[in-house]
Amino acid sequence: MAGDYDLVVVANRLPVDRVEGPDGTPSWRRSPGGLVTALEPVMQREDGAWIGWAGTPGEPPEPFDAEGVHCVGIGLSAEEVEDYYEGFSNGTLWPLYHDVIVAPNYHRRWWEAYVRVNERFAQAAAEQAARGATVWVQDYQLQLVPRMLRRRRPDLRIGFFNHIPFPPFEIFAQLPWRGAILDGLLGADLVGFQRPADASNFLRACRRAMALPARRGVVRLPDEGDRQVRAASFPISIDAVALDELARRPEVQERAQEIRRDLGDPQYVLLGVDRLDYTKGILHRLKSFEELLADGRVQVGEAVLVQVATPSRERVDQYVQLRQDVEVTVGRINGTYAEIGKAAVHYLHHSYGREEMAALFLAADVMLVTSLRDGMNLVAKEYVASRYDEKGVLVLSEFTGAADELGQAVMVNPHDIDGLKDAVIRALHMPAREAGRRMRAMRRRVREHDVQRWAASFLEALDGLGDQAGTAIDL
Ligand code: ADP
Ligand code: G6P
């Protein structure tokens, strides 16, 4: 049953989404989110296969090459999109793993779809992987795949990386299927997380829910000949050199200047760039800006907030609600404070290309990353990597993985609105020398710990697990 590929990435999404034009002609568009941003440059350098869903219900496309990556599509029916993707992945796991910012829903039908779809991904991976190959499974949508794959192909080396936080056991324990999820992950040889805290939450869950010996980053499985599973942190990153080069291009710099002109040449441009997701703290950010305007600490015309929000998970209830709340809030702020030709907030509910994103980063004096919980937050790293001019100030939530690495940002607790307001003012008025010093230190960190290094360190750790990784017993 073995296939041809020595490296197989399995992720819920392919790097590109199938979209249909008004006349029904299909085309491909880059998929949203940090997972694709991180893995795409890695896979472009490798001769591997990427297994994933093309983003629309129905039959999968035939295997194809896109952006230098060999893509193998997985089909999901409309019902599976509802139950597996919108339901269990994004209505149960996503809020549960992000500190229950909104309440997770537990439905047995969603769980059954999750199991069924995970089987399909595992089967496809088993068919593509060459004998002894490495299979790298990605993220919370596919936590059962490592175990399902090991059952089919005990010859493989299996890695799993969780792009989002892994919650403390007290929260994880709510999940009716917690044992099955842990067992699914323990099918891997190496389970990677963003932060050391996520890895220790996972180890503790193995001890508490499964009564397994889990110490010093290793879980032992007595029922499997004492097979060992390693858990460790591998903070993800971006292609820093590519973004630096992009930002240096004359046309990108011109576009950055044009953006500032079009905004009315304000003294201060503040920027937020996120998927429209309740984990990102967009409402907290808007509230603090609104209060700064109300207090007279910033003036319309002098400062403008640009909020770019990629449409995301648009049929999931909490996302529908968030969009309404954001749009009402932006409307109220502009209704109260804007003047003709001088908006207080520019709200853009679109996705943009990389050049436009780089130009936006260059145009922004202050970047606001105010997530309530975030596995990493690549936007923070992208802002830093784009600022080859060593200008600009990053305001960064303590509750992001990025905060572990970018200690020179202006740190905030986004729940503390007064603290957030003070941080924004501090960022706006920061002396250029101090801003430059902080930015240089953060740029060094992002350049040295880029996405190539992340992937290499994960794959080397997986490879270095010795023979036991590749010769685990058949179950
Ligand atoms: P998440 O993975 O939760 O979406 P990250 O900040 O880690 O959050 O990654 C988001 C990725 O999506 C980044 O690469 C960012 O540049 C990209 N992105 C976010 N908003 C937009 C947008 N409006 N247009 C294009 N890309 C976007
Ligand atoms: C985050 C998740 C990814 C996901 C992305 C976009 O980055 O970690 O797994 O792909 O958001 O979300 P979506 O639901 O559109 O795939």
Coordinates of C-alpha atoms in Angstrom, one line a residue, residues 51-227:
I51 CA -2.7 16.3 1.9
G52 CA -5.7 18.5 2.8
W53 CA -9.2 19.8 2.0
A54 CA -9.7 22.3 -0.8
G55 CA -12.0 24.5 1.3
T56 CA -15.4 23.7 -0.4
P57 CA -17.8 20.8 0.0
G58 CA -17.9 18.1 -2.6
E59 CA -15.6 15.8 -4.5
P60 CA -11.9 16.4 -4.1
P61 CA -9.8 17.8 -7.0
E62 CA -7.4 15.4 -8.7
P63 CA -3.9 15.7 -7.3
F64 CA -2.2 18.9 -8.6
D65 CA 0.8 21.1 -8.1
A66 CA 0.3 24.6 -6.7
E67 CA 2.9 27.1 -5.5
G68 CA 5.6 24.5 -5.9
V69 CA 3.8 22.0 -3.7
H70 CA 2.3 18.6 -4.7
C71 CA -1.3 18.7 -3.4
V72 CA -3.6 15.7 -2.7
G73 CA -7.2 16.7 -2.0
I74 CA -9.5 15.2 0.6
G75 CA -13.3 15.5 -0.1
L76 CA -15.7 16.6 2.6
S77 CA -19.5 16.4 2.1
A78 CA -21.6 19.5 3.0
E79 CA -22.7 17.7 6.2
E80 CA -19.1 16.9 7.1
V81 CA -18.1 20.5 6.6
E82 CA -20.8 21.4 9.1
D83 CA -20.1 18.6 11.6
Y84 CA -16.4 18.0 11.4
Y85 CA -15.0 21.4 10.4
E86 CA -17.5 24.1 11.6
G87 CA -18.8 21.8 14.4
F88 CA -16.2 19.7 16.2
S89 CA -13.1 21.6 15.0
N90 CA -14.3 25.1 15.3
G91 CA -17.3 24.9 17.7
T92 CA -15.8 22.5 20.2
L93 CA -12.0 22.3 20.0
W94 CA -11.1 25.8 19.0
P95 CA -12.9 27.5 21.9
L96 CA -11.9 24.8 24.4
Y97 CA -8.3 25.1 23.5
H98 CA -8.4 28.9 23.6
D99 CA -9.3 29.3 27.3
V100 CA -13.1 28.9 26.7
I101 CA -13.3 32.6 25.6
V102 CA -16.7 31.5 24.2
A103 CA -18.5 28.3 25.4
P104 CA -17.6 25.1 23.5
N105 CA -20.5 23.0 22.3
Y106 CA -20.4 19.2 22.7
H107 CA -22.4 17.2 20.2
R108 CA -22.0 13.4 19.7
R109 CA -22.9 13.8 16.0
W110 CA -20.0 16.3 15.5
W111 CA -17.6 13.9 17.3
E112 CA -18.7 11.0 15.0
A113 CA -17.9 13.1 11.9
Y114 CA -14.5 14.1 13.4
V115 CA -13.6 10.4 13.8
R116 CA -14.8 9.6 10.3
V117 CA -13.0 12.4 8.6
N118 CA -9.8 11.8 10.6
E119 CA -9.9 8.2 9.2
R120 CA -10.1 9.5 5.7
F121 CA -7.0 11.7 6.2
A122 CA -5.1 8.8 7.8
Q123 CA -6.0 6.6 4.9
A124 CA -4.8 9.1 2.3
A125 CA -1.6 9.6 4.2
A126 CA -1.0 5.9 4.4
E127 CA -1.4 5.7 0.6
Q128 CA 1.0 8.6 -0.2
A129 CA 3.8 7.8 2.2
A130 CA 6.8 5.7 1.0
R131 CA 8.1 2.8 3.1
G132 CA 9.8 4.3 6.3
A133 CA 8.6 7.8 5.3
T134 CA 8.0 10.7 7.7
V135 CA 4.5 11.9 8.0
W136 CA 3.9 15.2 9.7
V137 CA 0.3 15.8 10.9
Q138 CA -0.8 19.3 11.6
D139 CA -3.1 20.9 14.1
Y140 CA -6.3 20.3 16.2
Q141 CA -8.5 19.2 13.3
L142 CA -6.5 16.0 12.9
Q143 CA -5.6 14.8 16.4
L144 CA -6.8 11.2 15.8
V145 CA -4.7 10.8 12.7
P146 CA -1.4 9.8 14.3
R147 CA -3.0 6.7 16.0
M148 CA -5.1 5.8 12.9
L149 CA -2.0 6.1 10.7
R150 CA 0.2 4.0 13.0
R151 CA -2.4 1.2 12.9
R152 CA -2.2 1.2 9.1
R153 CA 1.5 1.9 8.7
P154 CA 3.7 0.9 11.7
D155 CA 6.8 1.5 9.5
L156 CA 6.3 5.3 9.4
R157 CA 7.8 8.0 11.5
I158 CA 4.9 10.1 12.7
G159 CA 5.1 13.7 14.0
F160 CA 2.3 15.9 15.1
F161 CA 2.4 19.7 15.6
N162 CA -0.4 21.6 17.4
H163 CA -0.5 25.1 16.1
I164 CA -2.9 26.3 18.8
P165 CA -2.5 26.3 22.6
F166 CA -3.0 23.0 24.5
P167 CA -5.2 23.9 27.5
P168 CA -4.6 23.2 31.2
F169 CA -6.1 19.9 32.3
E170 CA -8.8 21.6 34.3
I171 CA -10.2 22.9 31.0
F172 CA -9.3 20.0 28.7
A173 CA -11.1 17.7 31.2
Q174 CA -14.5 19.0 30.0
L175 CA -14.1 17.2 26.7
P176 CA -16.3 14.1 26.7
W177 CA -13.8 12.4 24.3
R178 CA -10.6 13.5 26.1
G179 CA -9.2 10.0 26.4
A180 CA -9.7 9.3 22.7
I181 CA -8.0 12.6 21.7
L182 CA -5.0 11.8 23.9
D183 CA -4.8 8.3 22.5
G184 CA -5.0 9.7 19.0
L185 CA -2.0 12.0 19.7
L186 CA 0.0 9.3 21.3
G187 CA 0.0 7.4 18.0
A188 CA 2.8 9.9 17.1
D189 CA 6.5 9.5 17.9
L190 CA 6.9 13.3 18.6
V191 CA 4.1 15.7 19.6
G192 CA 5.2 19.4 19.1
F193 CA 3.6 22.4 20.7
Q194 CA 4.2 26.2 20.4
R195 CA 5.2 26.9 24.1
P196 CA 6.7 24.8 26.8
A197 CA 3.5 25.4 28.8
D198 CA 1.4 23.6 26.1
A199 CA 3.7 20.6 26.2
S200 CA 3.5 20.4 30.0
N201 CA -0.3 20.7 29.8
F202 CA -0.3 17.8 27.4
L203 CA 1.9 15.7 29.6
R204 CA -0.2 16.4 32.6
A205 CA -3.3 15.4 30.7
C206 CA -1.7 12.1 29.9
R207 CA -1.0 11.5 33.6
R208 CA -4.4 12.6 34.8
A209 CA -6.7 11.3 32.2
M210 CA -4.8 8.2 31.1
A211 CA -2.8 7.3 34.2
L212 CA 0.3 7.1 32.0
P213 CA 3.8 7.7 33.2
A214 CA 4.7 11.1 31.6
R215 CA 7.8 12.8 32.8
R216 CA 10.6 15.0 31.5
G217 CA 9.0 15.4 28.1
V218 CA 8.4 11.6 27.5
V219 CA 5.2 9.5 27.8
R220 CA 5.7 5.8 28.1
L221 CA 3.1 3.4 26.8
P222 CA 3.2 0.1 28.8
D223 CA 0.6 -1.5 26.6
E224 CA 2.8 -0.9 23.5
G225 CA 6.0 -2.5 24.6
D226 CA 7.0 0.6 26.5
R227 CA 7.0 2.7 23.3

